[in-house]
PDB file of C-alpha atoms in Angstrom:
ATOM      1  CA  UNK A  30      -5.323  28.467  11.236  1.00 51.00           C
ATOM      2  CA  UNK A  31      -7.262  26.749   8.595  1.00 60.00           C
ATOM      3  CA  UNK A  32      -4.591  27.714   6.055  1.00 86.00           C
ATOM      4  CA  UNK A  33      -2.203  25.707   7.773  1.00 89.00           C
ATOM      5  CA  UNK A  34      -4.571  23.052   8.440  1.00 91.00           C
ATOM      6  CA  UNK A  35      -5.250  22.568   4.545  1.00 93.00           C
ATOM      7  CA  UNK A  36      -1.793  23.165   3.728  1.00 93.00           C
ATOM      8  CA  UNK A  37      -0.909  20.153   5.760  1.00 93.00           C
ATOM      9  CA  UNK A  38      -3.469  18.657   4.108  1.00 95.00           C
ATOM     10  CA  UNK A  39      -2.608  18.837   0.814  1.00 94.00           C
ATOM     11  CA  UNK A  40       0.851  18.177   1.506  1.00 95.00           C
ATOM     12  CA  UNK A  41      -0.034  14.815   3.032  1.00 95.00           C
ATOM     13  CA  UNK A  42      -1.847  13.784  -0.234  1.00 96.00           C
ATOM     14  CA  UNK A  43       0.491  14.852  -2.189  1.00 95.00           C
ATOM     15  CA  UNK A  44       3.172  12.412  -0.352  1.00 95.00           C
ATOM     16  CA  UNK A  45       0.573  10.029  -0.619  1.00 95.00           C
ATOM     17  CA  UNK A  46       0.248   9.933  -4.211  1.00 94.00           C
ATOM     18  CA  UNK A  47       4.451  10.459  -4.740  1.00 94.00           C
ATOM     19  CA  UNK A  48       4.374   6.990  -2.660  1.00 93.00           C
ATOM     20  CA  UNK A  49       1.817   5.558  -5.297  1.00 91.00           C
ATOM     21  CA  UNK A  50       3.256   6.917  -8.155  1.00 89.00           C
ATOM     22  CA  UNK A  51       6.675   5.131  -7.211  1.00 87.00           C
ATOM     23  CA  UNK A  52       4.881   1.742  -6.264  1.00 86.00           C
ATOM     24  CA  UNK A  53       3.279   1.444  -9.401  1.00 81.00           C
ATOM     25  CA  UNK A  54       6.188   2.569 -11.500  1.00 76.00           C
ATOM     26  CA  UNK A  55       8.027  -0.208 -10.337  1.00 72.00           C
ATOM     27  CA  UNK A  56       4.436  -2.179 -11.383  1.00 69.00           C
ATOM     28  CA  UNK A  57       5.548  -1.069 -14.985  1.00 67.00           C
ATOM     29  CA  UNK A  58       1.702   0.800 -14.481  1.00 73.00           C
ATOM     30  CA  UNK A  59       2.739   3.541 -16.626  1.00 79.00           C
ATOM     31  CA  UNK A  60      -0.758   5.077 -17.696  1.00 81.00           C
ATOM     32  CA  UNK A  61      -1.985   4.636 -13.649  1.00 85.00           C
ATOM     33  CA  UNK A  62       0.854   6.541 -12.750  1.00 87.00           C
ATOM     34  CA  UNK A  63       0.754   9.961 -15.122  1.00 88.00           C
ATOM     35  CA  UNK A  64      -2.534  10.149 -13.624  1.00 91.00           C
ATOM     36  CA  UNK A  65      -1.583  10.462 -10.673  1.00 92.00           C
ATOM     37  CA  UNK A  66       1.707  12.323 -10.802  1.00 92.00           C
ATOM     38  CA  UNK A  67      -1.352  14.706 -13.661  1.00 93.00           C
ATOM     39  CA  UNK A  68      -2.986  15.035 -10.072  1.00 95.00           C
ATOM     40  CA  UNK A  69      -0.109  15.822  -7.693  1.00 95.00           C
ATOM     41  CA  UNK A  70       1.395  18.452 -10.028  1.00 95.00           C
ATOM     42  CA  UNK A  71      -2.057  20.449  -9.571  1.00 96.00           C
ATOM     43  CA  UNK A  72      -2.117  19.977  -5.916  1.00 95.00           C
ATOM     44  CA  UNK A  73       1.377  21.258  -5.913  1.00 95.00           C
ATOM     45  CA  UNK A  74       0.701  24.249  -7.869  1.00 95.00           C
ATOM     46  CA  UNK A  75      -2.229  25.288  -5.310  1.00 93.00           C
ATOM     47  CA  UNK A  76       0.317  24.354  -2.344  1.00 92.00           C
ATOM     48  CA  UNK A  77       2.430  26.552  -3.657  1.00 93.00           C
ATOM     49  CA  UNK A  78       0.234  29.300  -4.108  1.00 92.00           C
ATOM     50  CA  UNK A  79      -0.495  29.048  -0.030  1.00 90.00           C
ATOM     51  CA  UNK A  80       2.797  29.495   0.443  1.00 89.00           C
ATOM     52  CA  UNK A  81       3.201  32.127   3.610  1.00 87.00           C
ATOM     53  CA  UNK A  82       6.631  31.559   5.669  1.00 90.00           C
ATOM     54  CA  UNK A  83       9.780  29.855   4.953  1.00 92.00           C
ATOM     55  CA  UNK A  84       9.088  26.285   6.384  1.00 91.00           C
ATOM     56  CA  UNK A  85       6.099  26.212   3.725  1.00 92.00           C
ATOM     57  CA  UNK A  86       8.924  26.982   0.912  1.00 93.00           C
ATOM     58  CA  UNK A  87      10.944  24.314   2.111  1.00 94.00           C
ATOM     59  CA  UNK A  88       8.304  21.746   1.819  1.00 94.00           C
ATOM     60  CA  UNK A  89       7.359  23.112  -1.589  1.00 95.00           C
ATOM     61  CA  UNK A  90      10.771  22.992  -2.701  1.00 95.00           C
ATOM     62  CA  UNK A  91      11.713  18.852  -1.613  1.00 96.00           C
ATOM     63  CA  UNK A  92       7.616  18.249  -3.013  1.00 95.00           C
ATOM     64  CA  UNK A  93       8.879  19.661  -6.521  1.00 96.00           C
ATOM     65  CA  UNK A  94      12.296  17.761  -6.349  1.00 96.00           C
ATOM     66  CA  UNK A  95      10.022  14.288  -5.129  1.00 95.00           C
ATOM     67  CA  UNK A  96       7.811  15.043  -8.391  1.00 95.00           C
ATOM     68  CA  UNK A  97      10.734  16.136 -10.706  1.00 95.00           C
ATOM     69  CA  UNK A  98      12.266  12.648  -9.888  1.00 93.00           C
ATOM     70  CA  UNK A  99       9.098  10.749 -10.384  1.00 92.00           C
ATOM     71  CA  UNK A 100       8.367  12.564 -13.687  1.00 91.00           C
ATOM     72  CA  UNK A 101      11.978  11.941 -15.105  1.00 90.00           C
ATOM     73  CA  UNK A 102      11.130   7.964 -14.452  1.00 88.00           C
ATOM     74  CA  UNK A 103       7.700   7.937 -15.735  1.00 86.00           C
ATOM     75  CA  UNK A 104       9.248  10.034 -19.382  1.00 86.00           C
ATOM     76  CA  UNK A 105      11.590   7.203 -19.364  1.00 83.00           C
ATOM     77  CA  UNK A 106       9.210   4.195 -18.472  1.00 78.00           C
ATOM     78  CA  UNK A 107       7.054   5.887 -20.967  1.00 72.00           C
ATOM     79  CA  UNK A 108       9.905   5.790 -24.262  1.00 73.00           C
ATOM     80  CA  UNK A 109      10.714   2.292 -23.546  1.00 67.00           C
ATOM     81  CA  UNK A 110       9.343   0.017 -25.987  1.00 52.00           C
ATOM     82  CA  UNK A 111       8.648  -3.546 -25.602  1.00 55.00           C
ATOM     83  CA  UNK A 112      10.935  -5.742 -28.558  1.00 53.00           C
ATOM     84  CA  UNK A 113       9.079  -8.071 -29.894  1.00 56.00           C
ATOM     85  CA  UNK A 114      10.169 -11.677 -30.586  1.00 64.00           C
ATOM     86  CA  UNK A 115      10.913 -12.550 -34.012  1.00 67.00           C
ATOM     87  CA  UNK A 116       8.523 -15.431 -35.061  1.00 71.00           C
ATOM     88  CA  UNK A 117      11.414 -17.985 -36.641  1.00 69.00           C
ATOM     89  CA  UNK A 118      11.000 -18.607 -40.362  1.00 71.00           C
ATOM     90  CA  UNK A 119       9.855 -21.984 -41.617  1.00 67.00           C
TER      91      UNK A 119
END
């Protein structure tokens, strides 16, 4: 029963971080947010690895869409430059 315990565990920080990760995203926090996302990936990967019955797989499956999604906008967050203002010429 612990198993499941600590698989609902991890699951519910995972969520919690996918919640951060999109709050500060929209914050432009680019460098806060790979840290995080850095963080949930792990947790995922041990999730995963607890895997036992089908409901589990389900959960691991929408988790890794949720962090696919999140990783796609921090890559593009992450390529956009800022333009800088040309000074005008005197």
């Amino acid at each position: 029963m612990t198993d499941v315990a600590e698989f609902i565990r991890i699951r519910q920080t995972i969520e919690a971080l996918a919640k951060q990760i999109a709050s500060t995203t929209e914050g432009k926090g680019v460098a806060e947010s790979s840290k995080k996302f850095d963080e949930a990936s792990k947790l995922l990967e041990t999730l995963t690895a607890m895997a036992s019955n089908d409901v589990q797989d389900i959960v691991i499956k929408r988790l890794t869409r949720q962090l696919a999604g999140l990783g796609t906008k921090l890559n593009t967050l992450a390529r956009k430059k800022r333009v800088a203002k040309k000074q005008p010429t005197i």
